[in-house]
Tab-separated table of C-alpha atoms in Angstrom:
chain	number	residue	atom	x	y	z
D	133	MET	CA	14.535	11.782	41.972
D	134	LYS	CA	17.186	9.674	41.870
D	135	HIS	CA	17.304	7.003	39.345
D	136	LEU	CA	15.962	3.691	38.850
D	137	PRO	CA	18.770	1.204	39.570
D	138	LYS	CA	19.380	-0.720	36.316
D	139	HIS	CA	17.065	-4.280	37.136
D	140	LEU	CA	14.311	-2.476	37.458
D	141	ARG	CA	14.535	0.530	34.748
D	142	PRO	CA	11.920	0.228	31.649
D	143	ARG	CA	13.393	-2.020	28.656
D	144	TYR	CA	13.183	-0.729	25.233
D	145	ARG	CA	13.234	-1.239	21.997
D	146	TYR	CA	13.862	1.365	19.792
D	147	LEU	CA	12.390	1.573	15.839
D	148	TRP	CA	14.336	3.248	12.836
D	149	VAL	CA	12.528	5.108	10.407
D	150	ARG	CA	12.807	7.343	7.304
D	151	ILE	CA	10.471	9.885	6.521
D	152	GLU	CA	9.733	11.348	3.225
D	153	ALA	CA	7.670	14.416	2.525
D	154	TRP	CA	7.346	16.885	-0.611
D	155	PRO	CA	10.472	19.051	-0.960
D	156	ASP	CA	9.098	21.858	0.680
D	157	ALA	CA	7.658	20.376	3.914
D	158	ASP	CA	8.439	22.237	6.937
D	159	VAL	CA	8.625	19.036	9.323
D	160	GLY	CA	9.914	19.192	13.039
D	161	ARG	CA	10.403	16.876	16.161
D	162	ARG	CA	8.083	18.251	17.963
D	163	ALA	CA	5.144	17.389	15.194
D	164	LEU	CA	6.345	13.944	14.666
D	165	GLN	CA	6.355	12.906	18.917
D	166	ARG	CA	2.955	14.666	18.576
D	167	ALA	CA	1.332	12.708	16.073
D	168	VAL	CA	3.242	9.435	17.071
D	169	TRP	CA	0.907	10.043	20.729
D	170	ALA	CA	-1.789	11.004	18.823
D	171	GLU	CA	-1.944	7.483	17.095
D	172	ALA	CA	-1.227	5.044	19.466
D	173	ARG	CA	-3.759	7.101	21.242
D	174	GLY	CA	-6.099	7.203	18.708
D	175	LEU	CA	-5.318	3.393	18.339
D	176	PHE	CA	-4.978	1.940	21.687
D	177	GLY	CA	-6.759	4.759	23.998
D	178	ASP	CA	-4.892	6.075	26.725
D	179	ALA	CA	-3.651	3.097	28.229
D	180	GLY	CA	-2.117	1.275	24.902
D	181	SER	CA	-0.548	4.359	24.145
D	182	ALA	CA	0.602	4.902	28.162
D	183	ALA	CA	1.624	0.977	27.569
D	184	ILE	CA	3.386	1.977	24.631
D	185	ASP	CA	5.143	5.012	25.330
D	186	PRO	CA	6.364	6.234	21.838
D	187	THR	CA	9.283	9.098	22.171
D	188	VAL	CA	11.279	10.988	20.109
D	189	VAL	CA	15.034	9.995	20.595
D	190	GLN	CA	16.501	11.148	17.363
D	191	PHE	CA	14.907	13.373	14.026
D	192	ALA	CA	16.639	15.187	11.745
D	193	PHE	CA	14.646	16.109	8.879
D	194	GLU	CA	15.634	18.206	5.481
D	195	ASP	CA	14.339	19.296	2.498
D	196	GLY	CA	11.818	16.348	1.997
D	197	ALA	CA	13.722	13.789	3.540
D	198	GLY	CA	14.615	13.122	7.237
D	199	THR	CA	15.890	10.010	10.008
D	200	ALA	CA	14.054	9.627	13.316
D	201	ALA	CA	14.666	7.381	16.454
D	202	VAL	CA	11.062	6.229	18.365
D	203	ARG	CA	11.622	4.607	21.646
D	204	VAL	CA	8.817	2.020	22.756
D	205	ARG	CA	8.752	-0.238	25.392
D	206	ARG	CA	9.578	-3.578	24.923
D	207	GLY	CA	7.207	-5.980	23.354
D	208	GLU	CA	5.045	-3.312	22.082
D	209	VAL	CA	7.412	-2.983	19.381
D	210	ASP	CA	4.188	-3.756	16.937
D	211	ARG	CA	1.567	-2.205	18.589
D	212	GLY	CA	4.193	1.005	18.026
D	213	ARG	CA	4.909	0.421	14.493
D	214	ALA	CA	1.194	-0.316	14.054
D	215	ALA	CA	0.395	4.341	14.846
D	216	LEU	CA	3.648	4.715	13.649
D	217	ALA	CA	2.116	3.447	10.564
D	218	CYS	CA	-0.414	5.528	10.375
D	219	VAL	CA	0.819	9.037	10.800
D	220	ALA	CA	-0.317	10.262	7.792
D	221	ALA	CA	1.055	13.450	7.557
D	222	LEU	CA	2.621	16.331	9.967
D	223	ASP	CA	1.644	19.770	10.468
D	224	GLY	CA	-0.419	18.983	7.271
D	225	ASP	CA	2.643	17.831	4.946
D	226	PRO	CA	2.274	14.420	3.849
D	227	VAL	CA	4.765	11.865	4.567
D	228	GLY	CA	6.137	8.967	4.804
D	229	ILE	CA	7.140	6.475	7.318
D	230	ARG	CA	9.351	3.602	6.253
D	231	ILE	CA	10.624	1.223	9.223
D	232	GLN	CA	14.116	0.745	8.548
D	233	GLY	CA	14.784	-1.933	12.121
D	234	VAL	CA	14.458	-2.015	15.359
D	235	SER	CA	17.307	-2.276	17.657
D	236	GLY	CA	17.676	-2.527	21.116
D	237	THR	CA	20.146	-0.118	22.245
D	238	ILE	CA	20.762	3.608	20.375
D	239	HIS	CA	23.921	2.769	19.833
D	240	ALA	CA	23.708	-0.463	18.191
D	241	GLY	CA	20.648	1.455	15.965
D	242	GLU	CA	23.184	3.713	14.740
D	243	GLU	CA	25.779	1.404	13.073
D	244	ARG	CA	23.350	-1.099	11.109
D	245	TYR	CA	20.796	1.371	9.978
D	246	MET	CA	21.646	5.203	10.447
D	247	ARG	CA	24.929	4.520	8.131
D	248	ALA	CA	23.422	5.431	4.755
D	249	ARG	CA	21.872	8.872	5.542
D	250	PRO	CA	19.632	10.485	2.467
D	251	GLU	CA	21.820	12.578	0.304
D	252	GLY	CA	20.925	15.961	-0.507
D	253	GLY	CA	18.186	17.570	-3.169
D	254	SER	CA	19.279	19.443	-5.599
D	255	GLU	CA	17.421	22.080	-7.521
D	256	LYS	CA	17.418	21.307	-11.057
D	257	THR	CA	15.298	21.878	-14.903
D	258	VAL	CA	13.707	18.942	-15.648
D	259	VAL	CA	10.920	17.810	-19.241
D	260	PHE	CA	8.583	16.284	-17.365
D	261	GLY	CA	5.376	15.379	-19.630
D	262	GLY	CA	6.546	17.363	-22.594
D	263	VAL	CA	6.926	20.548	-20.649
D	264	GLU	CA	10.223	22.145	-18.421
D	265	ARG	CA	9.785	22.852	-15.146
D	266	ALA	CA	11.835	23.201	-11.281
D	267	ALA	CA	12.151	19.583	-9.605
D	268	VAL	CA	14.218	18.633	-6.183
D	269	VAL	CA	16.297	15.644	-7.265
D	270	ARG	CA	17.346	12.785	-5.379
D	271	SER	CA	19.524	10.295	-6.772
D	272	ASP	CA	17.198	8.468	-9.125
D	273	ARG	CA	13.626	10.141	-7.432
D	274	VAL	CA	11.828	13.317	-8.654
D	275	ASP	CA	9.616	15.733	-7.139
D	276	VAL	CA	8.133	17.775	-10.214
D	277	ARG	CA	7.030	21.149	-9.730
D	278	THR	CA	3.944	21.626	-11.426
D	279	ASP	CA	0.702	23.520	-11.091
D	280	GLY	CA	0.990	24.778	-7.147
D	281	ALA	CA	1.900	20.978	-5.749
D	282	PHE	CA	4.124	17.963	-6.942
D	283	ALA	CA	4.662	15.395	-9.297
D	284	GLY	CA	6.280	12.099	-7.704
D	285	ALA	CA	8.333	11.054	-10.539
D	286	THR	CA	11.925	8.999	-11.008
D	287	ASP	CA	14.225	9.722	-13.384
D	288	LEU	CA	12.338	6.738	-15.771
D	289	ASP	CA	9.639	9.982	-16.109
D	290	LEU	CA	11.613	12.587	-17.446
D	291	GLY	CA	12.819	13.981	-21.360
D	292	ARG	CA	8.749	12.483	-22.119
P	168	MET	CA	3.197	-9.548	-1.936
P	169	TYR	CA	1.631	-6.798	-4.218
P	170	GLU	CA	-0.276	-3.539	-3.249
P	171	ALA	CA	-2.285	-1.386	-5.605
P	172	VAL	CA	-2.305	2.284	-5.972
P	173	HIS	CA	-3.566	5.058	-7.798
P	174	ALA	CA	-0.669	6.287	-10.073
P	175	ARG	CA	-0.482	9.709	-12.074
P	176	PRO	CA	-3.065	11.249	-13.344
P	177	ASP	CA	-5.204	9.537	-10.660
P	178	GLY	CA	-2.668	9.538	-7.879
P	179	GLU	CA	0.328	11.932	-7.342
P	180	SER	CA	3.558	10.160	-8.360
P	181	THR	CA	3.972	8.661	-11.157
P	182	VAL	CA	4.236	4.891	-11.731
P	183	ALA	CA	7.572	4.203	-11.635
P	184	ARG	CA	8.143	6.234	-8.455
P	185	MET	CA	5.397	3.702	-6.912
P	186	ALA	CA	6.979	1.628	-8.117
P	187	ALA	CA	10.648	1.987	-6.636
P	188	THR	CA	8.690	3.029	-2.475
P	189	ALA	CA	7.349	-0.498	-3.132
P	190	ALA	CA	10.419	-1.782	-4.306
P	191	ASP	CA	11.665	0.062	-0.768
P	192	CYS	CA	8.779	-1.166	0.977
P	193	GLY	CA	10.045	-4.916	0.303
P	194	PHE	CA	7.237	-5.347	-1.900
P	195	GLY	CA	7.475	-7.397	-5.180
P	196	GLY	CA	5.156	-5.941	-7.054
P	197	ILE	CA	1.942	-3.412	-7.587
P	198	VAL	CA	-0.983	-3.196	-9.362
P	199	VAL	CA	-1.642	0.045	-11.140
P	200	ARG	CA	-6.127	0.410	-10.320
P	201	ASN	CA	-6.223	3.659	-12.067
P	202	HIS	CA	-9.896	4.708	-12.321
P	203	GLY	CA	-10.741	4.196	-15.998
P	204	GLY	CA	-10.713	7.091	-17.725
P	205	GLU	CA	-7.546	8.232	-15.706
P	206	ARG	CA	-5.629	5.631	-17.238
P	207	ALA	CA	-2.058	6.194	-16.631
P	208	GLU	CA	1.233	5.798	-19.063
P	209	TYR	CA	4.542	3.777	-18.726
P	210	ASP	CA	6.565	1.128	-19.705
P	211	ALA	CA	6.214	-1.641	-17.225
P	212	ASP	CA	9.399	-3.414	-17.913
P	213	ALA	CA	11.541	-0.611	-17.561
P	214	ILE	CA	10.201	0.539	-14.536
P	215	ALA	CA	10.425	-3.505	-13.719
P	216	GLU	CA	14.319	-4.125	-15.053
P	217	ARG	CA	15.430	-1.252	-13.028
P	218	TYR	CA	13.197	-1.570	-9.931
P	219	GLY	CA	12.393	-5.557	-9.457
P	220	VAL	CA	8.946	-4.899	-9.360
P	221	ASP	CA	6.562	-6.321	-11.254
P	222	VAL	CA	3.719	-3.540	-12.717
P	223	VAL	CA	0.744	-4.788	-13.501
P	224	ASP	CA	-1.401	-3.463	-15.503
P	225	GLY	CA	-4.818	-2.617	-14.126
P	226	VAL	CA	-8.183	-0.541	-13.756
P	227	GLU	CA	-10.457	0.259	-11.338
P	228	ILE	CA	-14.103	0.617	-12.810
P	229	ARG	CA	-15.725	4.134	-11.381
P	230	ALA	CA	-19.619	3.739	-12.479
P	231	ALA	CA	-23.139	6.102	-11.794
P	232	ASP	CA	-24.842	2.301	-11.693
P	233	THR	CA	-24.797	-1.039	-12.928
P	234	SER	CA	-25.588	-0.840	-17.006
P	235	ARG	CA	-22.745	1.911	-16.943
P	236	ALA	CA	-20.075	-0.425	-15.049
P	237	GLY	CA	-21.075	-3.584	-17.201
P	238	GLY	CA	-20.740	-1.319	-20.424
P	239	TYR	CA	-17.234	-0.215	-19.129
P	240	LEU	CA	-16.353	-4.100	-18.139
P	241	GLY	CA	-16.571	-5.607	-20.866
P	242	SER	CA	-14.152	-2.787	-22.897
P	243	HIS	CA	-11.771	-2.706	-20.205
P	244	ARG	CA	-11.655	-6.652	-19.614
P	245	PRO	CA	-10.058	-8.161	-22.178
P	246	GLU	CA	-7.537	-5.899	-22.522
P	247	ARG	CA	-6.268	-5.239	-18.308
P	248	THR	CA	-5.015	-7.714	-16.469
P	249	VAL	CA	-6.655	-6.734	-12.696
P	250	VAL	CA	-10.349	-5.483	-13.098
P	251	LEU	CA	-11.759	-4.033	-10.141
P	252	VAL	CA	-14.732	-1.911	-9.806
P	253	HIS	CA	-15.233	0.870	-7.168
P	254	GLY	CA	-17.482	-0.701	-5.173
P	255	GLY	CA	-19.437	1.513	-1.910
P	256	ASP	CA	-22.423	1.489	-3.354
P	257	PRO	CA	-25.599	-1.673	-2.996
P	258	ALA	CA	-26.613	-1.636	-5.875
P	259	ILE	CA	-22.696	-1.716	-7.764
P	260	ASN	CA	-20.760	-3.943	-4.609
P	261	ARG	CA	-23.987	-6.401	-5.527
P	262	PHE	CA	-22.981	-6.503	-9.925
P	263	ALA	CA	-19.828	-6.861	-9.159
P	264	VAL	CA	-19.663	-9.638	-7.132
P	265	GLU	CA	-22.366	-11.120	-9.513
P	266	ASN	CA	-19.688	-11.428	-12.035
P	267	ALA	CA	-17.147	-13.404	-12.564
P	268	ARG	CA	-15.234	-11.604	-14.775
P	269	VAL	CA	-14.644	-8.892	-11.608
P	270	ASP	CA	-11.395	-9.720	-10.217
P	271	VAL	CA	-12.240	-7.347	-7.199
P	272	LEU	CA	-14.713	-5.645	-5.777
P	273	ALA	CA	-12.504	-1.852	-4.258
P	274	HIS	CA	-13.030	-0.874	-1.084
P	275	PRO	CA	-16.570	-1.991	-0.400
P	276	MET	CA	-17.928	-0.793	2.709
P	277	ALA	CA	-16.728	2.711	1.913
P	278	GLY	CA	-19.623	6.017	2.007
P	279	ASP	CA	-23.245	4.021	1.354
P	280	GLY	CA	-21.541	0.768	1.133
P	281	ASP	CA	-22.401	-2.225	2.517
P	282	VAL	CA	-21.562	-5.752	2.911
P	283	ASN	CA	-23.484	-8.921	4.624
P	284	HIS	CA	-23.826	-11.942	4.353
P	285	VAL	CA	-25.327	-12.467	0.446
P	286	ILE	CA	-22.469	-10.012	-0.688
P	287	ALA	CA	-19.604	-12.212	1.055
P	288	GLU	CA	-21.434	-15.666	-0.054
P	289	ALA	CA	-21.909	-14.347	-4.015
P	290	ALA	CA	-18.193	-13.275	-3.296
P	291	ALA	CA	-17.542	-16.909	-3.222
P	292	GLU	CA	-19.300	-18.471	-5.315
P	293	HIS	CA	-17.682	-16.238	-7.898
P	294	GLY	CA	-14.409	-15.964	-7.045
P	295	VAL	CA	-14.820	-12.387	-6.858
P	296	ALA	CA	-12.501	-11.047	-4.509
P	297	LEU	CA	-13.326	-8.139	-1.688
P	298	GLU	CA	-10.683	-5.254	-0.918
P	299	VAL	CA	-9.901	-5.112	2.294
P	300	ASP	CA	-8.525	-1.472	2.557
P	301	LEU	CA	-7.026	-0.298	5.499
P	302	SER	CA	-6.530	3.202	4.241
P	303	PRO	CA	-9.370	4.654	5.756
P	304	VAL	CA	-6.914	3.451	9.440
P	305	LEU	CA	-4.168	4.776	8.278
P	306	ARG	CA	-5.095	7.818	6.895
P	307	ALA	CA	-8.638	8.608	8.827
P	308	SER	CA	-8.902	9.814	12.430
P	309	GLY	CA	-11.637	10.008	15.596
P	310	GLY	CA	-15.158	8.979	13.899
P	311	ARG	CA	-14.307	8.058	10.924
P	312	ARG	CA	-11.793	5.446	12.117
P	313	ALA	CA	-13.564	4.523	14.537
P	314	ARG	CA	-16.389	3.809	11.826
P	315	ALA	CA	-13.881	1.949	9.217
P	316	ILE	CA	-12.789	0.367	12.376
P	317	ALA	CA	-16.063	-1.507	12.854
P	318	ASP	CA	-16.909	-2.259	9.637
P	319	LEU	CA	-13.313	-4.225	8.616
P	320	ARG	CA	-14.216	-5.940	11.490
P	321	LYS	CA	-17.142	-7.112	10.133
P	322	LEU	CA	-15.933	-7.408	6.934
P	323	ARG	CA	-13.390	-9.684	8.458
P	324	GLU	CA	-16.123	-12.118	9.661
P	325	LEU	CA	-18.170	-11.755	7.094
P	326	ILE	CA	-14.835	-13.402	4.834
P	327	ASP	CA	-14.009	-16.602	7.057
P	328	HIS	CA	-17.657	-17.520	7.305
P	329	ALA	CA	-18.500	-17.989	3.555
P	330	GLY	CA	-14.827	-18.135	2.531
P	331	ALA	CA	-14.313	-15.294	0.204
P	332	PRO	CA	-11.576	-14.163	-1.530
P	333	TYR	CA	-9.832	-11.099	-0.310
P	334	VAL	CA	-7.035	-8.494	-1.293
P	335	VAL	CA	-4.956	-6.232	1.143
P	336	SER	CA	-4.232	-2.866	0.555
P	337	ALA	CA	-3.356	0.241	1.523
P	338	ASP	CA	-4.805	2.137	-1.286
P	339	ALA	CA	-1.804	4.112	-2.224
P	340	ARG	CA	-2.783	7.660	-3.757
P	341	SER	CA	0.978	8.663	-3.680
P	342	HIS	CA	4.541	7.312	-3.277
P	343	LEU	CA	4.296	8.787	0.223
P	344	GLN	CA	1.083	6.276	1.090
P	345	VAL	CA	2.893	3.735	0.595
P	346	ARG	CA	3.671	2.011	3.573
P	347	ALA	CA	5.575	-1.879	3.995
P	348	PRO	CA	3.874	-5.054	4.501
P	349	ARG	CA	5.087	-5.280	8.214
P	350	GLU	CA	2.985	-1.847	8.989
P	351	LEU	CA	0.665	-4.091	7.231
P	352	VAL	CA	0.047	-6.636	9.098
P	353	ALA	CA	1.016	-4.567	12.407
P	354	VAL	CA	-1.957	-2.400	11.507
P	355	GLY	CA	-4.042	-4.889	10.570
P	356	GLU	CA	-3.819	-6.774	14.172
P	357	VAL	CA	-5.528	-3.992	15.292
P	358	VAL	CA	-7.936	-4.173	12.863
P	359	GLY	CA	-8.514	-7.964	13.705
P	360	PHE	CA	-6.659	-8.933	11.191
P	361	ASP	CA	-3.804	-11.504	12.102
P	362	ARG	CA	-0.555	-11.859	10.409
P	363	GLU	CA	-1.175	-14.317	7.880
P	364	ALA	CA	-4.624	-13.237	7.330
P	365	ILE	CA	-2.476	-9.672	6.100
P	366	GLU	CA	0.213	-11.485	4.187
P	367	ALA	CA	-2.750	-13.504	2.579
P	368	GLY	CA	-4.426	-10.546	1.147
P	369	MET	CA	-1.351	-9.015	0.227
P	370	ALA	CA	-0.276	-12.047	-2.377
P	371	GLU	CA	-3.725	-12.297	-3.160
P	372	TRP	CA	-2.910	-9.337	-5.848
P	373	LYS	CA	-0.383	-11.608	-7.940
P	374	ARG	CA	-1.922	-15.148	-7.800
P	375	ILE	CA	-4.757	-12.526	-9.516
P	376	ALA	CA	-2.626	-11.085	-11.949
P	377	ALA	CA	-0.526	-14.706	-12.840
P	378	ARG	CA	-4.563	-16.685	-13.230
P	379	ASN	CA	-4.973	-13.823	-15.406
P	380	ARG	CA	-1.983	-13.168	-17.533
P	381	GLU	CA	-2.539	-17.282	-18.060
P	382	ARG	CA	-6.240	-16.277	-19.267
P	383	LEU	CA	-4.876	-12.858	-21.755
P	384	ALA	CA	-2.237	-15.685	-23.694
P	385	PRO	CA	-3.372	-15.472	-26.922
P	386	ASP	CA	-3.337	-19.705	-26.801
P	387	TYR	CA	-5.976	-19.850	-23.574
P	388	VAL	CA	-9.145	-22.421	-23.788
P	389	GLU	CA	-9.600	-23.205	-20.590
P	390	PRO	CA	-7.647	-23.387	-17.394
P	391	GLY	CA	-5.681	-25.825	-18.253
P	392	VAL	CA	-6.155	-25.855	-21.959
P	393	TRP	CA	-4.008	-24.338	-24.729
P	394	ARG	CA	-4.572	-24.182	-28.162
P	395	ALA	CA	-1.988	-27.057	-29.882
P	396	GLY	CA	1.408	-25.376	-31.259
P	397	SER	CA	1.504	-22.803	-28.749
P	398	GLY	CA	4.759	-23.008	-27.037
P	399	ASP	CA	5.559	-24.461	-23.585
P	400	ALA	CA	2.972	-21.671	-22.146
P	401	GLY	CA	1.691	-23.840	-19.657
P	402	ALA	CA	4.380	-27.494	-19.065
P	403	GLU	CA	5.933	-26.168	-16.423
P	404	ASP	CA	2.957	-26.267	-13.932
P	405	GLY	CA	1.952	-30.034	-14.671
P	406	ASN	CA	-0.607	-29.342	-17.270
P	407	ALA	CA	1.220	-30.295	-20.563
P	408	GLY	CA	-0.658	-33.336	-20.073
P	409	THR	CA	-4.436	-31.480	-20.573
P	410	ARG	CA	-3.804	-29.707	-23.430
P	411	GLU	CA	-6.411	-30.388	-26.371
P	412	GLU	CA	-5.690	-30.787	-30.136
P	413	GLU	CA	-7.903	-28.254	-32.557
P	414	PRO	CA	-10.129	-29.892	-34.394
């Protein structure tokens, strides 16, 4: 179909998101897309989710940390924000969603919010709770492997 | 604005990790609200210095009946800055709001719990804050979430009507469950709270902590009154004139 003339095209805003998860989480773009739609629909119904029209336009995720950009219709930023905030898990993996900011274009948002990408994690052995354990360390944040799960910690918790 | 969190061993993340995440999200402080038997160990000063987040020592009293709740209240109150009661049971809800030594009635609508005008008015009379717990909106879905939203709408109307104090929280049990103040405002709007109301509820934790720290200070007698020779504990508040000399 022919593109709409510029003045008739929908106007959008872009929500720039940081995603946090445990290091073994396997999270994909489609999972985020599904989750945002489901939350928008759950909170605002079919009509509301159509009005917000949340669409994942950028996505990167590795070793428990990632970034995404979610496009919503202009004027629907608050409802889009609420839907994103309610994304608690992706494909069963719990996630932390941190909205860094909102931009009017992808280009402006990339410049402003995606300059510093989350650094990769490294496997290390740490002492946590008096026991040596494997951990994934990303700057001062430490995800310690405990029996069958992870514990979220920082370097302040290590060595004791 | 403050958030109230469950840290290890009551949650999945340490107090330090919770504080680091809260700082990223723009909170000024966290209240550690571990249940009574699952106390967290941490160095509040080191965490505050590193992350710039005030760490408030709290406890959430969880008891099967009101007499045990009363016992726990007596033992925790003298040493904890913020005392919450794990609500969600009609008798416990009632016990909490009728007891001025309780700071916050946590998640009063959870489980079999309910709030009516009597509970809300008792909370207002005794200065016990009712918790607006956004966690089921953030983390549940379908019918459970719909019921939770309906309950929160009811709670809001009762709080408004009675003029009861209230706090707002996402009740995070891991750093992944922490959501920033702006996000909680957006979610609060879904439930019928306006921006100012949610922000006031997040700020209320801070106010409670500040008030109780003052009360826990060794020279405190009653609001605006300190024992003489105690330094300038209240002078910056302009209360110096109301100080009493001890006989």
